[in-house]
Amino acid sequence: MADSAETTLNQSAPFVPPAAPPIADFHPPARPHPDLESSSLVDISPPEIVRRHSAAWSGLHVETIQVMRHTPFEYSFRAPCHLLIAPELGERYDGETFVAGLPRSTLRDFTHKLTFVPAGHDIRGWHRPRALARTTWFYIDPRGPLSDPALRFDEIEFKPRLFFYDRDLLETALKLKSQVENSGSMHRQYAEALGIVLTHELVRINGDAGLREPVSRGGLACWQQKRVAAYIEEHVADDIPLATLAELARLSPFHFSRSFKRSFGMPPQRYHAHRRIERAKQLLANRELSVTAIALYTGFSETSTFTAAFHRLTGQTPSRYRRNLD
């Protein structure tokens, strides 16, 4: 790729993006071409900072994008197709992402946070990257032959969603991404089958949008409890924003906090802290791991902080707990 003659922005310098024009209201998408053209792909500026690899079959174009420099960049997209974005790694010092119909987001860490942009909507943003992002973009023809006719996929009015987590959808997306990366040995029938599954997953999460009503006085529904608890277990070492958990349950943060406490007997933050310590107890049984290493594995930046949290919840220090295991 040819080097740019433009001066590269310094990472430490503040990046002020140009004023973006207002996002247009939603317009019904025009009938897309049978095969998605390259002109319908995301526009990234400056283009030389990314490496792109793609594969396509009728009705679906999958593109992997690897950022190669810690250089601020902008991106934009609007085309007559649906777009699913699946970041494997996404961290920024600063930036903003906006999708037509949704509030703008300045989320700094959006690793594994999916975004869905229906046909006819805009997505725009800018990043000052903290990590070299790896992202897969799925361009889906609403009238493509891969969708199951019984779904009536092209008749569904999909809702935009920004930075959400759904394990099943993410797993399907990553399987498709793997097929693109190994395009030399790609099994076309398998990839097409995954494309069909992807459309079903999109219909499922679109139907979930109707579950945003406050829950009953009994607390969270079973599916909400399972989804939230599983997410906490998978990210037990991370700082999990309350808004992220509320989004998983399709509730406002206020209703989620109240319903979570009724279901689990404690607020979300305390439950997360308990799960961290339970994970630490499991790791302490492994004598090859130091207490310092276990502190890091469970999300504590310092051993002293870990020891204080462990003692507060168990009445023992980690070292004494380990000795008592004998």
CSV table of C-alpha atoms in Angstrom, one decimal:
chain,number,residue,atom,x,y,z
A,1,MET,CA,0.0,0.0,0.0
A,2,ALA,CA,1.5,3.3,-1.0
A,3,ASP,CA,2.7,5.6,1.8
A,4,SER,CA,0.6,8.8,2.4
A,5,ALA,CA,2.2,12.1,1.7
A,6,GLU,CA,0.1,13.6,4.5
A,7,THR,CA,1.6,14.3,7.9
A,8,THR,CA,0.7,11.6,10.5
A,9,LEU,CA,-1.0,12.9,13.6
A,10,ASN,CA,0.9,12.4,16.8
A,11,GLN,CA,-0.9,10.0,19.2
A,12,SER,CA,-0.4,12.3,22.1
A,13,ALA,CA,-1.9,15.3,20.3
A,14,PRO,CA,-5.5,16.0,20.8
A,15,PHE,CA,-7.7,15.0,17.9
A,16,VAL,CA,-10.5,17.2,17.0
A,17,PRO,CA,-12.7,15.6,14.4
A,18,PRO,CA,-14.3,17.8,11.7
A,19,ALA,CA,-17.9,18.7,12.3
A,20,ALA,CA,-20.1,16.0,11.0
A,21,PRO,CA,-23.2,16.8,9.1
A,22,PRO,CA,-26.4,15.9,10.9
A,23,ILE,CA,-27.5,12.4,10.4
A,24,ALA,CA,-30.5,12.1,8.1
A,25,ASP,CA,-33.7,10.6,9.2
A,26,PHE,CA,-34.3,7.0,8.2
A,27,HIS,CA,-35.4,6.4,4.6
A,28,PRO,CA,-36.6,3.1,3.3
A,29,PRO,CA,-33.7,1.3,1.6
A,30,ALA,CA,-33.5,1.1,-2.1
A,31,ARG,CA,-33.5,-2.4,-3.6
A,32,PRO,CA,-29.9,-3.5,-3.4
A,33,HIS,CA,-27.8,-5.0,-6.1
A,34,PRO,CA,-27.6,-8.8,-6.1
A,35,ASP,CA,-23.9,-8.6,-5.1
A,36,LEU,CA,-22.7,-5.9,-2.8
A,37,GLU,CA,-20.2,-3.6,-4.6
A,38,SER,CA,-17.0,-2.4,-3.1
A,39,SER,CA,-18.4,1.1,-3.2
A,40,SER,CA,-20.9,0.0,-0.6
A,41,LEU,CA,-18.2,-0.8,2.0
A,42,VAL,CA,-17.2,1.3,5.0
A,43,ASP,CA,-15.1,4.4,4.2
A,44,ILE,CA,-12.1,4.8,6.4
A,45,SER,CA,-9.8,7.9,6.4
A,46,PRO,CA,-6.9,7.8,6.2
A,47,PRO,CA,-7.2,4.5,4.3
A,48,GLU,CA,-3.5,3.6,4.5
A,49,ILE,CA,-3.7,2.8,8.3
A,50,VAL,CA,-5.9,-0.3,7.8
A,51,ARG,CA,-5.4,-3.7,6.3
A,52,ARG,CA,-8.6,-5.2,4.8
A,53,HIS,CA,-9.4,-8.7,3.7
A,54,SER,CA,-12.8,-9.9,2.5
A,55,ALA,CA,-14.8,-12.7,1.0
A,56,ALA,CA,-18.2,-12.5,-0.6
A,57,TRP,CA,-21.0,-14.8,-1.8
A,58,SER,CA,-24.5,-14.0,-3.0
A,59,GLY,CA,-26.2,-11.7,-0.5
A,60,LEU,CA,-23.3,-11.4,2.0
A,61,HIS,CA,-20.0,-9.7,2.1
A,62,VAL,CA,-17.6,-10.2,5.1
A,63,GLU,CA,-14.7,-7.9,5.6
A,64,THR,CA,-12.0,-8.1,8.3
A,65,ILE,CA,-10.3,-4.8,9.1
A,66,GLN,CA,-7.0,-4.5,11.1
A,67,VAL,CA,-5.8,-1.1,12.2
A,68,MET,CA,-2.1,-0.9,11.6
A,69,ARG,CA,-1.1,2.4,13.2
A,70,HIS,CA,-1.9,4.3,16.4
A,71,THR,CA,-3.2,7.1,14.3
A,72,PRO,CA,-6.6,8.9,14.7
A,73,PHE,CA,-9.0,8.0,12.0
A,74,GLU,CA,-12.6,8.5,10.9
A,75,TYR,CA,-15.1,6.2,9.3
A,76,SER,CA,-18.6,6.4,7.8
A,77,PHE,CA,-21.0,4.1,6.1
A,78,ARG,CA,-24.4,4.3,4.5
A,79,ALA,CA,-25.7,1.8,1.9
A,80,PRO,CA,-28.8,-0.2,1.0
A,81,CYS,CA,-27.8,-3.2,3.1
A,82,HIS,CA,-27.7,-4.2,6.7
A,83,LEU,CA,-24.4,-3.9,8.6
A,84,LEU,CA,-23.2,-5.9,11.6
A,85,ILE,CA,-20.0,-4.9,13.2
A,86,ALA,CA,-18.1,-7.4,15.5
A,87,PRO,CA,-15.0,-6.0,17.2
A,88,GLU,CA,-12.5,-8.7,18.5
A,89,LEU,CA,-10.4,-5.9,19.9
A,90,GLY,CA,-11.5,-2.3,20.2
A,91,GLU,CA,-10.1,0.3,22.7
A,92,ARG,CA,-9.7,4.0,22.2
A,93,TYR,CA,-8.3,6.9,24.2
A,94,ASP,CA,-10.9,9.1,22.8
A,95,GLY,CA,-13.6,9.1,20.1
A,96,GLU,CA,-17.2,9.0,19.3
A,97,THR,CA,-19.6,6.7,17.5
A,98,PHE,CA,-23.1,7.5,16.3
A,99,VAL,CA,-25.8,5.6,14.5
A,100,ALA,CA,-28.9,7.3,13.1
A,101,GLY,CA,-31.7,7.0,15.6
A,102,LEU,CA,-29.5,6.4,18.7
A,103,PRO,CA,-27.6,8.5,21.2
A,104,ARG,CA,-24.0,9.1,20.4
A,105,SER,CA,-21.5,6.9,22.4
A,106,THR,CA,-18.0,7.7,23.7
A,107,LEU,CA,-17.5,4.1,25.0
A,108,ARG,CA,-13.7,3.6,25.4
A,109,ASP,CA,-13.6,-0.2,25.4
A,110,PHE,CA,-16.0,-1.9,23.0
A,111,THR,CA,-14.2,-5.3,22.6
A,112,HIS,CA,-16.9,-7.9,21.7
A,113,LYS,CA,-19.5,-5.2,21.7
A,114,LEU,CA,-21.6,-5.7,18.6
A,115,THR,CA,-23.3,-2.9,16.6
A,116,PHE,CA,-26.1,-3.4,14.1
A,117,VAL,CA,-27.0,-0.7,11.5
A,118,PRO,CA,-30.1,-1.4,9.5
A,119,ALA,CA,-30.2,-0.6,5.8
A,120,GLY,CA,-30.7,3.1,5.2
A,121,HIS,CA,-29.2,4.2,8.5
A,122,ASP,CA,-25.8,6.0,8.9
A,123,ILE,CA,-22.9,5.1,11.1
A,124,ARG,CA,-20.1,7.5,11.6
A,125,GLY,CA,-17.3,8.0,14.1
A,126,TRP,CA,-13.8,8.8,14.9
A,127,HIS,CA,-11.2,7.1,17.1
A,128,ARG,CA,-7.9,7.9,18.7
A,129,PRO,CA,-6.9,4.2,19.2
A,130,ARG,CA,-5.5,2.8,22.3
A,131,ALA,CA,-5.1,-0.6,20.8
A,132,LEU,CA,-4.8,-1.7,17.2
A,133,ALA,CA,-8.3,-2.7,16.5
A,134,ARG,CA,-9.4,-5.9,14.9
A,135,THR,CA,-13.0,-5.8,13.6
A,136,THR,CA,-15.2,-7.7,11.2
A,137,TRP,CA,-17.9,-6.0,9.2
A,138,PHE,CA,-20.8,-8.0,7.8
A,139,TYR,CA,-22.7,-6.4,4.9
A,140,ILE,CA,-26.0,-8.3,4.5
A,141,ASP,CA,-28.4,-7.9,1.6
A,142,PRO,CA,-31.9,-7.7,3.0
A,143,ARG,CA,-33.2,-9.5,-0.2
A,144,GLY,CA,-30.3,-11.9,-0.4
A,145,PRO,CA,-30.9,-15.5,-1.2
A,146,LEU,CA,-29.2,-16.7,2.0
A,147,SER,CA,-32.0,-15.6,4.2
A,148,ASP,CA,-34.7,-18.2,4.9
A,149,PRO,CA,-37.9,-17.3,3.0
A,150,ALA,CA,-39.9,-18.2,6.0
A,151,LEU,CA,-38.3,-15.4,7.9
A,152,ARG,CA,-39.5,-12.7,5.4
A,153,PHE,CA,-36.2,-11.1,6.2
A,154,ASP,CA,-36.7,-8.3,3.7
A,155,GLU,CA,-40.0,-7.2,5.3
A,156,ILE,CA,-38.7,-6.8,8.8
A,157,GLU,CA,-38.1,-3.2,10.2
A,158,PHE,CA,-34.9,-3.7,12.1
A,159,LYS,CA,-33.9,-1.4,14.9
A,160,PRO,CA,-30.4,0.0,15.2
A,161,ARG,CA,-28.3,-1.1,18.1
A,162,LEU,CA,-25.0,0.2,19.3
A,163,PHE,CA,-22.4,-1.6,21.5
A,164,PHE,CA,-24.4,-4.5,22.8
A,165,TYR,CA,-23.4,-8.0,23.7
A,166,ASP,CA,-25.0,-11.2,22.5
A,167,ARG,CA,-23.0,-14.4,22.9
A,168,ASP,CA,-24.8,-16.5,20.2
A,169,LEU,CA,-24.6,-13.8,17.6
A,170,LEU,CA,-21.0,-13.1,18.4
A,171,GLU,CA,-20.0,-16.7,18.2
A,172,THR,CA,-21.7,-17.0,14.7
A,173,ALA,CA,-20.0,-13.8,13.6
A,174,LEU,CA,-16.6,-15.1,14.7
A,175,LYS,CA,-17.1,-18.4,12.9
A,176,LEU,CA,-17.8,-16.6,9.7
A,177,LYS,CA,-14.8,-14.4,10.3
A,178,SER,CA,-12.6,-17.5,10.6
A,179,GLN,CA,-13.9,-18.6,7.2
A,180,VAL,CA,-12.9,-15.3,5.6
A,181,GLU,CA,-9.4,-15.5,7.2
A,182,ASN,CA,-8.9,-19.0,5.8
A,183,SER,CA,-10.5,-18.2,2.4
A,184,GLY,CA,-8.0,-20.5,0.7
A,185,SER,CA,-9.6,-23.5,2.3
A,186,MET,CA,-13.1,-21.9,2.9
A,187,HIS,CA,-16.0,-24.3,2.8
A,188,ARG,CA,-18.5,-22.4,0.9
A,189,GLN,CA,-21.5,-24.4,1.9
A,190,TYR,CA,-20.5,-24.1,5.6
A,191,ALA,CA,-20.0,-20.4,5.2
A,192,GLU,CA,-23.4,-20.0,3.5
A,193,ALA,CA,-25.0,-22.1,6.3
A,194,LEU,CA,-23.4,-19.7,8.9
A,195,GLY,CA,-24.9,-16.8,6.9
A,196,ILE,CA,-28.3,-18.3,7.2
A,197,VAL,CA,-27.8,-18.7,11.0
A,198,LEU,CA,-26.7,-15.0,11.1
A,199,THR,CA,-29.9,-13.8,9.6
A,200,HIS,CA,-31.9,-15.9,12.2
A,201,GLU,CA,-29.8,-14.4,15.0
A,202,LEU,CA,-30.5,-10.9,13.8
A,203,VAL,CA,-34.2,-11.6,13.7
A,204,ARG,CA,-34.0,-13.0,17.2
A,205,ILE,CA,-32.3,-10.0,18.8
A,206,ASN,CA,-34.6,-7.6,16.9
A,207,GLY,CA,-37.5,-9.4,18.6
A,208,ASP,CA,-35.8,-9.1,22.0
A,209,ALA,CA,-36.2,-5.3,21.7
A,210,GLY,CA,-39.7,-5.6,22.9
A,211,LEU,CA,-38.5,-6.8,26.3
A,212,ARG,CA,-37.5,-3.4,27.6
A,213,GLU,CA,-40.6,-3.1,29.8
A,214,PRO,CA,-40.1,-3.0,33.6
A,215,VAL,CA,-40.1,-6.5,35.1
A,216,SER,CA,-42.6,-7.7,37.6
A,217,ARG,CA,-42.1,-7.3,41.4
A,218,GLY,CA,-40.6,-10.8,41.4
A,219,GLY,CA,-37.3,-9.5,39.8
A,220,LEU,CA,-35.6,-10.5,36.6
A,221,ALA,CA,-37.0,-13.1,34.3
A,222,CYS,CA,-35.1,-16.5,34.1
A,223,TRP,CA,-33.6,-15.6,30.7
A,224,GLN,CA,-32.4,-12.2,32.1
A,225,GLN,CA,-30.8,-13.9,35.1
A,226,LYS,CA,-29.0,-16.5,33.0
A,227,ARG,CA,-27.8,-13.9,30.5
A,228,VAL,CA,-26.5,-11.5,33.0
A,229,ALA,CA,-24.9,-14.1,35.3
A,230,ALA,CA,-23.2,-15.7,32.3
A,231,TYR,CA,-21.8,-12.4,31.2
A,232,ILE,CA,-20.4,-11.6,34.6
A,233,GLU,CA,-18.7,-15.0,34.8
A,234,GLU,CA,-17.1,-14.4,31.4
A,235,HIS,CA,-15.9,-10.9,32.3
A,236,VAL,CA,-15.4,-11.4,36.0
A,237,ALA,CA,-11.9,-9.8,35.9
A,238,ASP,CA,-13.2,-6.7,34.0
A,239,ASP,CA,-14.9,-3.5,35.2
A,240,ILE,CA,-18.4,-4.0,34.0
A,241,PRO,CA,-20.6,-0.9,33.6
A,242,LEU,CA,-24.1,-1.1,35.0
A,243,ALA,CA,-25.4,0.1,31.6
A,244,THR,CA,-23.8,-3.0,30.0
A,245,LEU,CA,-25.7,-5.4,32.3
A,246,ALA,CA,-28.9,-3.4,31.9
A,247,GLU,CA,-28.6,-3.6,28.1
A,248,LEU,CA,-28.2,-7.4,28.3
A,249,ALA,CA,-31.5,-7.6,30.3
A,250,ARG,CA,-33.2,-5.0,28.0
A,251,LEU,CA,-34.0,-2.7,30.9
A,252,SER,CA,-33.1,0.8,32.0
A,253,PRO,CA,-30.3,0.9,34.6
A,254,PHE,CA,-32.8,1.9,37.2
A,255,HIS,CA,-35.2,-1.0,36.7
A,256,PHE,CA,-32.3,-3.4,36.2
A,257,SER,CA,-30.6,-2.5,39.5
A,258,ARG,CA,-33.8,-2.9,41.5
A,259,SER,CA,-34.8,-6.1,39.7
A,260,PHE,CA,-31.3,-7.6,40.0
A,261,LYS,CA,-31.3,-7.1,43.8
A,262,ARG,CA,-34.7,-8.8,44.1
A,263,SER,CA,-33.4,-11.8,42.1
A,264,PHE,CA,-29.9,-12.2,43.5
A,265,GLY,CA,-30.3,-10.7,46.9
A,266,MET,CA,-27.6,-8.0,46.4
A,267,PRO,CA,-26.8,-5.2,44.0
A,268,PRO,CA,-25.0,-6.0,40.8
A,269,GLN,CA,-21.7,-4.5,41.9
A,270,ARG,CA,-21.6,-6.6,45.1
A,271,TYR,CA,-22.6,-9.7,43.1
A,272,HIS,CA,-19.7,-9.0,40.7
A,273,ALA,CA,-17.3,-8.6,43.7
A,274,HIS,CA,-18.5,-11.9,45.2
A,275,ARG,CA,-17.9,-13.7,41.9
A,276,ARG,CA,-14.4,-12.3,41.7
A,277,ILE,CA,-13.6,-13.7,45.1
A,278,GLU,CA,-15.1,-17.0,44.3
A,279,ARG,CA,-12.9,-17.2,41.2
A,280,ALA,CA,-9.9,-16.3,43.3
A,281,LYS,CA,-10.7,-19.1,45.7
A,282,GLN,CA,-10.6,-21.6,42.8
A,283,LEU,CA,-7.3,-20.2,41.6
A,284,LEU,CA,-5.8,-20.3,45.1
A,285,ALA,CA,-6.1,-24.1,45.0
A,286,ASN,CA,-3.4,-24.0,42.3
A,287,ARG,CA,-0.2,-23.8,44.3
A,288,GLU,CA,1.8,-22.8,41.2
A,289,LEU,CA,0.0,-19.5,41.0
A,290,SER,CA,1.3,-16.7,43.3
A,291,VAL,CA,-1.2,-14.5,45.2
A,292,THR,CA,0.0,-11.6,43.0
A,293,ALA,CA,-0.8,-13.4,39.8
A,294,ILE,CA,-4.2,-14.4,41.1
A,295,ALA,CA,-4.9,-10.8,42.0
A,296,LEU,CA,-4.2,-9.8,38.4
A,297,TYR,CA,-6.2,-12.7,36.9
A,298,THR,CA,-9.2,-11.6,38.9
A,299,GLY,CA,-9.0,-7.9,37.9
A,300,PHE,CA,-7.2,-6.3,40.8
A,301,SER,CA,-4.3,-3.9,39.9
A,302,GLU,CA,-2.6,-4.4,43.2
A,303,THR,CA,-2.1,-7.3,45.6
A,304,SER,CA,-3.0,-5.1,48.6
A,305,THR,CA,-6.4,-4.2,47.1
A,306,PHE,CA,-7.0,-7.9,46.3
A,307,THR,CA,-6.1,-8.9,49.9
A,308,ALA,CA,-8.4,-6.2,51.4
A,309,ALA,CA,-11.3,-7.3,49.2
A,310,PHE,CA,-10.7,-11.0,49.9
A,311,HIS,CA,-10.6,-10.4,53.7
A,312,ARG,CA,-13.7,-8.2,53.6
A,313,LEU,CA,-15.8,-11.0,52.0
A,314,THR,CA,-14.2,-14.1,53.6
A,315,GLY,CA,-12.7,-12.9,56.9
A,316,GLN,CA,-9.3,-14.3,55.8
A,317,THR,CA,-6.4,-13.2,53.8
A,318,PRO,CA,-5.7,-15.1,50.5
A,319,SER,CA,-2.5,-16.6,52.0
A,320,ARG,CA,-4.3,-17.9,55.1
A,321,TYR,CA,-7.2,-19.2,53.0
A,322,ARG,CA,-4.7,-21.2,50.9
A,323,ARG,CA,-3.0,-22.6,54.0
A,324,ASN,CA,-6.4,-23.8,55.3
A,325,LEU,CA,-6.9,-25.8,52.1
A,326,ASP,CA,-4.4,-28.3,53.3
